[in-house]
mmCIF file of N, CA and C in Angstrom:
data_model
loop_
_atom_site.group_PDB
_atom_site.id
_atom_site.type_symbol
_atom_site.label_atom_id
_atom_site.label_comp_id
_atom_site.label_asym_id
_atom_site.label_seq_id
_atom_site.Cartn_x
_atom_site.Cartn_y
_atom_site.Cartn_z
ATOM 1 N N UNK A 1 98.633 121.174 151.027
ATOM 2 C CA UNK A 1 99.091 122.430 150.430
ATOM 3 C C UNK A 1 100.617 122.527 150.447
ATOM 4 N N UNK A 2 101.191 122.052 151.583
ATOM 5 C CA UNK A 2 102.649 122.123 151.713
ATOM 6 C C UNK A 2 103.347 121.257 150.662
ATOM 7 N N UNK A 3 102.793 120.042 150.412
ATOM 8 C CA UNK A 3 103.387 119.165 149.401
ATOM 9 C C UNK A 3 103.250 119.775 148.023
ATOM 10 N N UNK A 4 102.143 120.454 147.763
ATOM 11 C CA UNK A 4 101.959 121.115 146.456
ATOM 12 C C UNK A 4 103.003 122.198 146.241
ATOM 13 N N UNK A 5 103.262 123.008 147.248
ATOM 14 C CA UNK A 5 104.273 124.061 147.163
ATOM 15 C C UNK A 5 105.677 123.466 147.004
ATOM 16 N N UNK A 6 105.911 122.357 147.698
ATOM 17 C CA UNK A 6 107.211 121.665 147.559
ATOM 18 C C UNK A 6 107.402 121.146 146.142
ATOM 19 N N UNK A 7 106.345 120.571 145.576
ATOM 20 C CA UNK A 7 106.453 120.093 144.216
ATOM 21 C C UNK A 7 106.654 121.232 143.202
ATOM 22 N N UNK A 8 106.020 122.352 143.418
ATOM 23 C CA UNK A 8 106.205 123.514 142.534
ATOM 24 C C UNK A 8 107.637 124.008 142.636
ATOM 25 N N UNK A 9 108.178 124.132 143.853
ATOM 26 C CA UNK A 9 109.543 124.532 144.044
ATOM 27 C C UNK A 9 110.520 123.562 143.383
ATOM 28 N N UNK A 10 110.271 122.300 143.543
ATOM 29 C CA UNK A 10 111.156 121.287 143.032
ATOM 30 C C UNK A 10 111.195 121.361 141.495
ATOM 31 N N UNK A 11 110.026 121.382 140.852
ATOM 32 C CA UNK A 11 109.994 121.435 139.390
ATOM 33 C C UNK A 11 110.467 122.752 138.849
ATOM 34 N N UNK A 12 110.305 123.792 139.577
ATOM 35 C CA UNK A 12 110.852 125.106 139.164
ATOM 36 C C UNK A 12 112.374 125.086 139.211
ATOM 37 N N UNK A 13 112.926 124.494 140.258
ATOM 38 C CA UNK A 13 114.394 124.382 140.375
ATOM 39 C C UNK A 13 114.957 123.527 139.276
ATOM 40 N N UNK A 14 114.294 122.429 138.951
ATOM 41 C CA UNK A 14 114.725 121.556 137.873
ATOM 42 C C UNK A 14 114.701 122.302 136.547
ATOM 43 N N UNK A 15 113.591 123.035 136.325
ATOM 44 C CA UNK A 15 113.451 123.767 135.035
ATOM 45 C C UNK A 15 114.525 124.825 134.923
ATOM 46 N N UNK A 16 114.795 125.521 135.975
ATOM 47 C CA UNK A 16 115.896 126.531 135.934
ATOM 48 C C UNK A 16 117.224 125.892 135.663
ATOM 49 N N UNK A 17 117.484 124.752 136.261
ATOM 50 C CA UNK A 17 118.737 124.038 136.075
ATOM 51 C C UNK A 17 118.880 123.579 134.637
ATOM 52 N N UNK A 18 117.830 123.011 134.067
ATOM 53 C CA UNK A 18 117.872 122.587 132.695
ATOM 54 C C UNK A 18 118.014 123.762 131.750
ATOM 55 N N UNK A 19 117.363 124.896 132.094
ATOM 56 C CA UNK A 19 117.509 126.100 131.262
ATOM 57 C C UNK A 19 118.954 126.591 131.253
ATOM 58 N N UNK A 20 119.602 126.572 132.435
ATOM 59 C CA UNK A 20 121.045 126.925 132.486
ATOM 60 C C UNK A 20 121.854 126.018 131.556
ATOM 61 N N UNK A 21 121.603 124.744 131.589
ATOM 62 C CA UNK A 21 122.333 123.812 130.724
ATOM 63 C C UNK A 21 122.084 124.093 129.270
ATOM 64 N N UNK A 22 120.830 124.267 128.899
ATOM 65 C CA UNK A 22 120.496 124.464 127.462
ATOM 66 C C UNK A 22 121.048 125.797 126.958
ATOM 67 N N UNK A 23 120.958 126.872 127.746
ATOM 68 C CA UNK A 23 121.528 128.144 127.308
ATOM 69 C C UNK A 23 123.046 128.035 127.179
ATOM 70 N N UNK A 24 123.674 127.322 128.143
ATOM 71 C CA UNK A 24 125.152 127.147 128.045
ATOM 72 C C UNK A 24 125.527 126.331 126.813
ATOM 73 N N UNK A 25 124.825 125.273 126.548
ATOM 74 C CA UNK A 25 125.165 124.466 125.370
ATOM 75 C C UNK A 25 124.912 125.253 124.096
ATOM 76 N N UNK A 26 123.863 126.046 124.089
ATOM 77 C CA UNK A 26 123.571 126.869 122.876
ATOM 78 C C UNK A 26 124.662 127.978 122.692
ATOM 79 N N UNK A 27 125.118 128.509 123.817
ATOM 80 C CA UNK A 27 126.117 129.585 123.732
ATOM 81 C C UNK A 27 127.549 129.134 123.462
ATOM 82 N N UNK A 28 127.805 127.866 123.722
ATOM 83 C CA UNK A 28 129.161 127.325 123.508
ATOM 84 C C UNK A 28 129.406 127.202 121.981
ATOM 85 N N UNK A 29 130.531 127.835 121.568
ATOM 86 C CA UNK A 29 130.816 127.820 120.138
ATOM 87 C C UNK A 29 132.058 126.965 119.799
ATOM 88 N N UNK A 30 132.610 126.307 120.762
ATOM 89 C CA UNK A 30 133.752 125.420 120.512
ATOM 90 C C UNK A 30 135.108 126.102 120.431
ATOM 91 N N UNK A 31 135.096 127.395 120.561
ATOM 92 C CA UNK A 31 136.374 128.141 120.493
ATOM 93 C C UNK A 31 137.101 128.099 121.846
ATOM 94 N N UNK A 32 138.414 128.156 121.844
ATOM 95 C CA UNK A 32 139.170 128.110 123.132
ATOM 96 C C UNK A 32 138.825 129.248 124.069
ATOM 97 N N UNK A 33 138.431 130.396 123.576
ATOM 98 C CA UNK A 33 138.116 131.534 124.440
ATOM 99 C C UNK A 33 136.613 131.651 124.720
ATOM 100 N N UNK A 34 135.877 130.606 124.504
ATOM 101 C CA UNK A 34 134.448 130.652 124.790
ATOM 102 C C UNK A 34 134.182 130.725 126.278
ATOM 103 N N UNK A 35 133.290 131.633 126.668
ATOM 104 C CA UNK A 35 133.007 131.821 128.076
ATOM 105 C C UNK A 35 131.639 131.168 128.473
ATOM 106 N N UNK A 36 131.185 130.265 127.685
ATOM 107 C CA UNK A 36 129.897 129.612 127.985
ATOM 108 C C UNK A 36 129.964 128.861 129.339
ATOM 109 N N UNK A 37 131.142 128.281 129.653
ATOM 110 C CA UNK A 37 131.259 127.566 130.903
ATOM 111 C C UNK A 37 131.142 128.484 132.101
ATOM 112 N N UNK A 38 131.471 129.747 131.906
ATOM 113 C CA UNK A 38 131.319 130.723 133.003
ATOM 114 C C UNK A 38 129.818 130.927 133.319
ATOM 115 N N UNK A 39 129.013 130.974 132.295
ATOM 116 C CA UNK A 39 127.561 131.068 132.452
ATOM 117 C C UNK A 39 127.048 129.863 133.241
ATOM 118 N N UNK A 40 127.517 128.668 132.858
ATOM 119 C CA UNK A 40 127.151 127.457 133.588
ATOM 120 C C UNK A 40 127.560 127.532 135.031
ATOM 121 N N UNK A 41 128.773 127.961 135.251
ATOM 122 C CA UNK A 41 129.309 128.010 136.643
ATOM 123 C C UNK A 41 128.468 128.961 137.518
ATOM 124 N N UNK A 42 128.261 130.174 137.018
ATOM 125 C CA UNK A 42 127.466 131.111 137.846
ATOM 126 C C UNK A 42 126.031 130.671 138.043
ATOM 127 N N UNK A 43 125.403 130.181 136.992
ATOM 128 C CA UNK A 43 124.032 129.711 137.113
ATOM 129 C C UNK A 43 123.893 128.583 138.125
ATOM 130 N N UNK A 44 124.740 127.561 138.006
ATOM 131 C CA UNK A 44 124.611 126.386 138.896
ATOM 132 C C UNK A 44 125.153 126.741 140.307
ATOM 133 N N UNK A 45 126.087 127.679 140.391
ATOM 134 C CA UNK A 45 126.520 128.103 141.737
ATOM 135 C C UNK A 45 125.350 128.683 142.480
ATOM 136 N N UNK A 46 124.583 129.528 141.805
ATOM 137 C CA UNK A 46 123.409 130.123 142.461
ATOM 138 C C UNK A 46 122.330 129.095 142.786
ATOM 139 N N UNK A 47 122.064 128.202 141.879
ATOM 140 C CA UNK A 47 120.967 127.214 142.098
ATOM 141 C C UNK A 47 121.329 126.149 143.118
ATOM 142 N N UNK A 48 122.598 125.846 143.225
ATOM 143 C CA UNK A 48 123.035 124.787 144.135
ATOM 144 C C UNK A 48 123.732 125.287 145.372
ATOM 145 N N UNK A 49 123.628 126.598 145.651
ATOM 146 C CA UNK A 49 124.226 127.199 146.798
ATOM 147 C C UNK A 49 123.631 126.593 148.065
ATOM 148 N N UNK A 50 124.335 126.319 149.108
ATOM 149 C CA UNK A 50 125.732 126.580 149.433
ATOM 150 C C UNK A 50 126.672 125.401 149.102
ATOM 151 N N UNK A 51 126.100 124.220 148.808
ATOM 152 C CA UNK A 51 126.946 123.055 148.506
ATOM 153 C C UNK A 51 127.804 123.266 147.277
ATOM 154 N N UNK A 52 127.355 124.098 146.376
ATOM 155 C CA UNK A 52 128.061 124.382 145.133
ATOM 156 C C UNK A 52 129.414 125.025 145.436
ATOM 157 N N UNK A 53 129.531 125.785 146.502
ATOM 158 C CA UNK A 53 130.783 126.412 146.838
ATOM 159 C C UNK A 53 131.842 125.340 147.176
ATOM 160 N N UNK A 54 131.469 124.321 147.935
ATOM 161 C CA UNK A 54 132.354 123.223 148.246
ATOM 162 C C UNK A 54 132.714 122.466 146.988
ATOM 163 N N UNK A 55 131.733 122.181 146.127
ATOM 164 C CA UNK A 55 131.960 121.445 144.927
ATOM 165 C C UNK A 55 132.894 122.206 143.963
ATOM 166 N N UNK A 56 132.670 123.516 143.868
ATOM 167 C CA UNK A 56 133.572 124.301 142.961
ATOM 168 C C UNK A 56 134.993 124.375 143.525
ATOM 169 N N UNK A 57 135.130 124.384 144.830
ATOM 170 C CA UNK A 57 136.472 124.377 145.413
ATOM 171 C C UNK A 57 137.188 123.050 145.117
ATOM 172 N N UNK A 58 136.444 121.973 145.188
ATOM 173 C CA UNK A 58 137.015 120.642 144.858
ATOM 174 C C UNK A 58 137.457 120.584 143.399
ATOM 175 N N UNK A 59 136.583 121.097 142.515
ATOM 176 C CA UNK A 59 136.929 121.134 141.066
ATOM 177 C C UNK A 59 138.165 121.982 140.852
ATOM 178 N N UNK A 60 138.242 123.107 141.548
ATOM 179 C CA UNK A 60 139.397 123.973 141.393
ATOM 180 C C UNK A 60 140.672 123.325 141.861
ATOM 181 N N UNK A 61 140.645 122.605 142.966
ATOM 182 C CA UNK A 61 141.818 121.878 143.466
ATOM 183 C C UNK A 61 142.235 120.778 142.507
ATOM 184 N N UNK A 62 141.269 120.036 142.016
ATOM 185 C CA UNK A 62 141.593 118.964 141.047
ATOM 186 C C UNK A 62 142.214 119.545 139.790
ATOM 187 N N UNK A 63 141.632 120.657 139.273
ATOM 188 C CA UNK A 63 142.259 121.293 138.118
ATOM 189 C C UNK A 63 143.630 121.804 138.390
ATOM 190 N N UNK A 64 143.869 122.389 139.550
ATOM 191 C CA UNK A 64 145.204 122.863 139.896
ATOM 192 C C UNK A 64 146.183 121.751 140.013
ATOM 193 N N UNK A 65 145.786 120.622 140.655
ATOM 194 C CA UNK A 65 146.669 119.484 140.786
ATOM 195 C C UNK A 65 146.973 118.854 139.448
ATOM 196 N N UNK A 66 145.969 118.780 138.559
ATOM 197 C CA UNK A 66 146.164 118.221 137.225
ATOM 198 C C UNK A 66 147.179 119.031 136.452
ATOM 199 N N UNK A 67 147.117 120.360 136.603
ATOM 200 C CA UNK A 67 148.030 121.223 135.890
ATOM 201 C C UNK A 67 149.446 121.175 136.520
ATOM 202 N N UNK A 68 149.511 121.284 137.845
ATOM 203 C CA UNK A 68 150.813 121.390 138.456
ATOM 204 C C UNK A 68 151.553 120.040 138.469
ATOM 205 N N UNK A 69 150.870 118.939 138.514
ATOM 206 C CA UNK A 69 151.548 117.657 138.556
ATOM 207 C C UNK A 69 151.794 117.084 137.167
ATOM 208 N N UNK A 70 150.860 117.307 136.247
ATOM 209 C CA UNK A 70 150.983 116.609 134.956
ATOM 210 C C UNK A 70 150.967 117.601 133.766
ATOM 211 N N UNK A 71 150.793 118.891 134.046
ATOM 212 C CA UNK A 71 150.703 119.893 132.965
ATOM 213 C C UNK A 71 149.442 119.837 132.168
ATOM 214 N N UNK A 72 148.415 119.130 132.677
ATOM 215 C CA UNK A 72 147.180 118.976 131.947
ATOM 216 C C UNK A 72 146.287 120.186 132.165
ATOM 217 N N UNK A 73 145.789 120.739 131.062
ATOM 218 C CA UNK A 73 144.883 121.871 131.110
ATOM 219 C C UNK A 73 143.470 121.350 130.766
ATOM 220 N N UNK A 74 142.534 121.597 131.633
ATOM 221 C CA UNK A 74 141.164 121.154 131.365
ATOM 222 C C UNK A 74 140.543 121.994 130.235
ATOM 223 N N UNK A 75 140.110 121.357 129.214
ATOM 224 C CA UNK A 75 139.515 121.983 128.068
ATOM 225 C C UNK A 75 137.965 121.969 128.186
ATOM 226 N N UNK A 76 137.348 123.034 127.729
ATOM 227 C CA UNK A 76 135.914 123.074 127.716
ATOM 228 C C UNK A 76 135.406 122.408 126.458
ATOM 229 N N UNK A 77 134.421 121.527 126.643
ATOM 230 C CA UNK A 77 133.779 120.814 125.509
ATOM 231 C C UNK A 77 132.310 120.609 125.871
ATOM 232 N N UNK A 78 131.570 120.132 124.928
ATOM 233 C CA UNK A 78 130.171 119.794 125.273
ATOM 234 C C UNK A 78 130.055 118.773 126.343
ATOM 235 N N UNK A 79 130.965 117.759 126.319
ATOM 236 C CA UNK A 79 130.928 116.737 127.360
ATOM 237 C C UNK A 79 131.317 117.309 128.727
ATOM 238 N N UNK A 80 132.282 118.205 128.749
ATOM 239 C CA UNK A 80 132.704 118.769 130.057
ATOM 240 C C UNK A 80 131.587 119.669 130.618
ATOM 241 N N UNK A 81 130.870 120.343 129.730
ATOM 242 C CA UNK A 81 129.767 121.212 130.191
ATOM 243 C C UNK A 81 128.666 120.315 130.811
ATOM 244 N N UNK A 82 128.320 119.245 130.088
ATOM 245 C CA UNK A 82 127.252 118.327 130.613
ATOM 246 C C UNK A 82 127.691 117.656 131.880
ATOM 247 N N UNK A 83 128.943 117.217 131.944
ATOM 248 C CA UNK A 83 129.460 116.554 133.162
ATOM 249 C C UNK A 83 129.454 117.540 134.370
ATOM 250 N N UNK A 84 129.932 118.763 134.126
ATOM 251 C CA UNK A 84 129.955 119.789 135.168
ATOM 252 C C UNK A 84 128.524 120.052 135.664
ATOM 253 N N UNK A 85 127.629 120.234 134.678
ATOM 254 C CA UNK A 85 126.224 120.502 135.035
ATOM 255 C C UNK A 85 125.639 119.373 135.867
ATOM 256 N N UNK A 86 125.916 118.117 135.420
ATOM 257 C CA UNK A 86 125.381 116.998 136.125
ATOM 258 C C UNK A 86 125.874 116.925 137.570
ATOM 259 N N UNK A 87 127.131 117.207 137.815
ATOM 260 C CA UNK A 87 127.677 117.234 139.184
ATOM 261 C C UNK A 87 126.966 118.263 140.075
ATOM 262 N N UNK A 88 126.847 119.489 139.527
ATOM 263 C CA UNK A 88 126.168 120.526 140.276
ATOM 264 C C UNK A 88 124.686 120.237 140.449
ATOM 265 N N UNK A 89 124.055 119.649 139.401
ATOM 266 C CA UNK A 89 122.620 119.327 139.493
ATOM 267 C C UNK A 89 122.374 118.285 140.564
ATOM 268 N N UNK A 90 123.164 117.225 140.567
ATOM 269 C CA UNK A 90 122.987 116.161 141.551
ATOM 270 C C UNK A 90 123.207 116.688 142.970
ATOM 271 N N UNK A 91 124.272 117.451 143.151
ATOM 272 C CA UNK A 91 124.568 118.054 144.439
ATOM 273 C C UNK A 91 123.459 118.991 144.915
ATOM 274 N N UNK A 92 122.969 119.839 144.021
ATOM 275 C CA UNK A 92 121.930 120.774 144.387
ATOM 276 C C UNK A 92 120.597 120.086 144.648
ATOM 277 N N UNK A 93 120.269 119.116 143.798
ATOM 278 C CA UNK A 93 119.003 118.382 143.992
ATOM 279 C C UNK A 93 119.037 117.645 145.349
ATOM 280 N N UNK A 94 120.140 116.959 145.609
ATOM 281 C CA UNK A 94 120.243 116.223 146.861
ATOM 282 C C UNK A 94 120.141 117.194 148.057
ATOM 283 N N UNK A 95 120.832 118.317 147.965
ATOM 284 C CA UNK A 95 120.832 119.253 149.097
ATOM 285 C C UNK A 95 119.435 119.831 149.343
ATOM 286 N N UNK A 96 118.757 120.249 148.290
ATOM 287 C CA UNK A 96 117.491 120.959 148.471
ATOM 288 C C UNK A 96 116.299 120.018 148.642
ATOM 289 N N UNK A 97 116.291 118.853 147.991
ATOM 290 C CA UNK A 97 115.094 118.038 147.976
ATOM 291 C C UNK A 97 115.241 116.690 148.659
ATOM 292 N N UNK A 98 116.401 116.418 149.202
ATOM 293 C CA UNK A 98 116.592 115.207 150.014
ATOM 294 C C UNK A 98 117.069 115.570 151.415
ATOM 295 N N UNK A 99 118.205 116.243 151.505
ATOM 296 C CA UNK A 99 118.809 116.588 152.778
ATOM 297 C C UNK A 99 117.995 117.591 153.551
ATOM 298 N N UNK A 100 117.568 118.692 152.955
ATOM 299 C CA UNK A 100 116.813 119.712 153.646
ATOM 300 C C UNK A 100 115.518 119.203 154.219
ATOM 301 N N UNK A 101 114.679 118.469 153.395
ATOM 302 C CA UNK A 101 113.448 117.930 153.976
ATOM 303 C C UNK A 101 113.709 116.919 155.110
ATOM 304 N N UNK A 102 114.767 116.175 154.988
ATOM 305 C CA UNK A 102 115.149 115.237 156.061
ATOM 306 C C UNK A 102 115.485 116.023 157.343
ATOM 307 N N UNK A 103 116.269 117.080 157.196
ATOM 308 C CA UNK A 103 116.626 117.889 158.383
ATOM 309 C C UNK A 103 115.397 118.565 158.998
ATOM 310 N N UNK A 104 114.465 119.032 158.173
ATOM 311 C CA UNK A 104 113.278 119.627 158.711
ATOM 312 C C UNK A 104 112.416 118.607 159.477
ATOM 313 N N UNK A 105 112.249 117.423 158.885
ATOM 314 C CA UNK A 105 111.497 116.387 159.572
ATOM 315 C C UNK A 105 112.189 116.031 160.905
ATOM 316 N N UNK A 106 113.431 115.912 160.854
ATOM 317 C CA UNK A 106 114.205 115.581 162.112
ATOM 318 C C UNK A 106 114.029 116.673 163.192
ATOM 319 N N UNK A 107 114.106 117.907 162.772
ATOM 320 C CA UNK A 107 113.897 119.017 163.766
ATOM 321 C C UNK A 107 112.473 119.020 164.298
ATOM 322 N N UNK A 108 111.514 118.715 163.460
ATOM 323 C CA UNK A 108 110.131 118.672 163.938
ATOM 324 C C UNK A 108 109.921 117.534 164.904
ATOM 325 N N UNK A 109 110.535 116.369 164.589
ATOM 326 C CA UNK A 109 110.413 115.203 165.465
ATOM 327 C C UNK A 109 111.070 115.526 166.820
ATOM 328 N N UNK A 110 112.232 116.150 166.778
ATOM 329 C CA UNK A 110 112.938 116.501 168.010
ATOM 330 C C UNK A 110 112.110 117.480 168.835
ATOM 331 N N UNK A 111 111.507 118.455 168.111
ATOM 332 C CA UNK A 111 110.695 119.475 168.801
ATOM 333 C C UNK A 111 109.455 118.828 169.426
ATOM 334 N N UNK A 112 108.873 117.879 168.708
ATOM 335 C CA UNK A 112 107.707 117.137 169.198
ATOM 336 C C UNK A 112 108.056 116.301 170.428
ATOM 337 N N UNK A 113 109.218 115.727 170.471
ATOM 338 C CA UNK A 113 109.615 114.859 171.572
ATOM 339 C C UNK A 113 109.908 115.737 172.830
ATOM 340 N N UNK A 114 110.498 116.903 172.664
ATOM 341 C CA UNK A 114 110.849 117.710 173.808
ATOM 342 C C UNK A 114 109.658 118.443 174.412
ATOM 343 N N UNK A 115 108.626 118.601 173.656
ATOM 344 C CA UNK A 115 107.451 119.376 174.137
ATOM 345 C C UNK A 115 106.551 118.542 174.972
#
């Protein structure tokens, strides 16, 4: 039963992540003032929390350094949306479906050994 619930949670998370990507790509109109990337950021921040906070801070620092050192302004495009989504997706998937189960197994093993 536990594995069944885990699979449901996993596929639901994947479906929500893909939905965020598709809605963002559909909403993006190619204009400089398009806010579709904001939708992507908030959606994936929520789905990949808490690791997404660290990832977004890294992206912010890289963007700041690119601008302050080279004057480069990061432009939003379909490729940048997909690349940003992929980074958040991989981080969130790893955190929720690889790291967390590993930590739970480790805690159970430790609890079993001490008892």
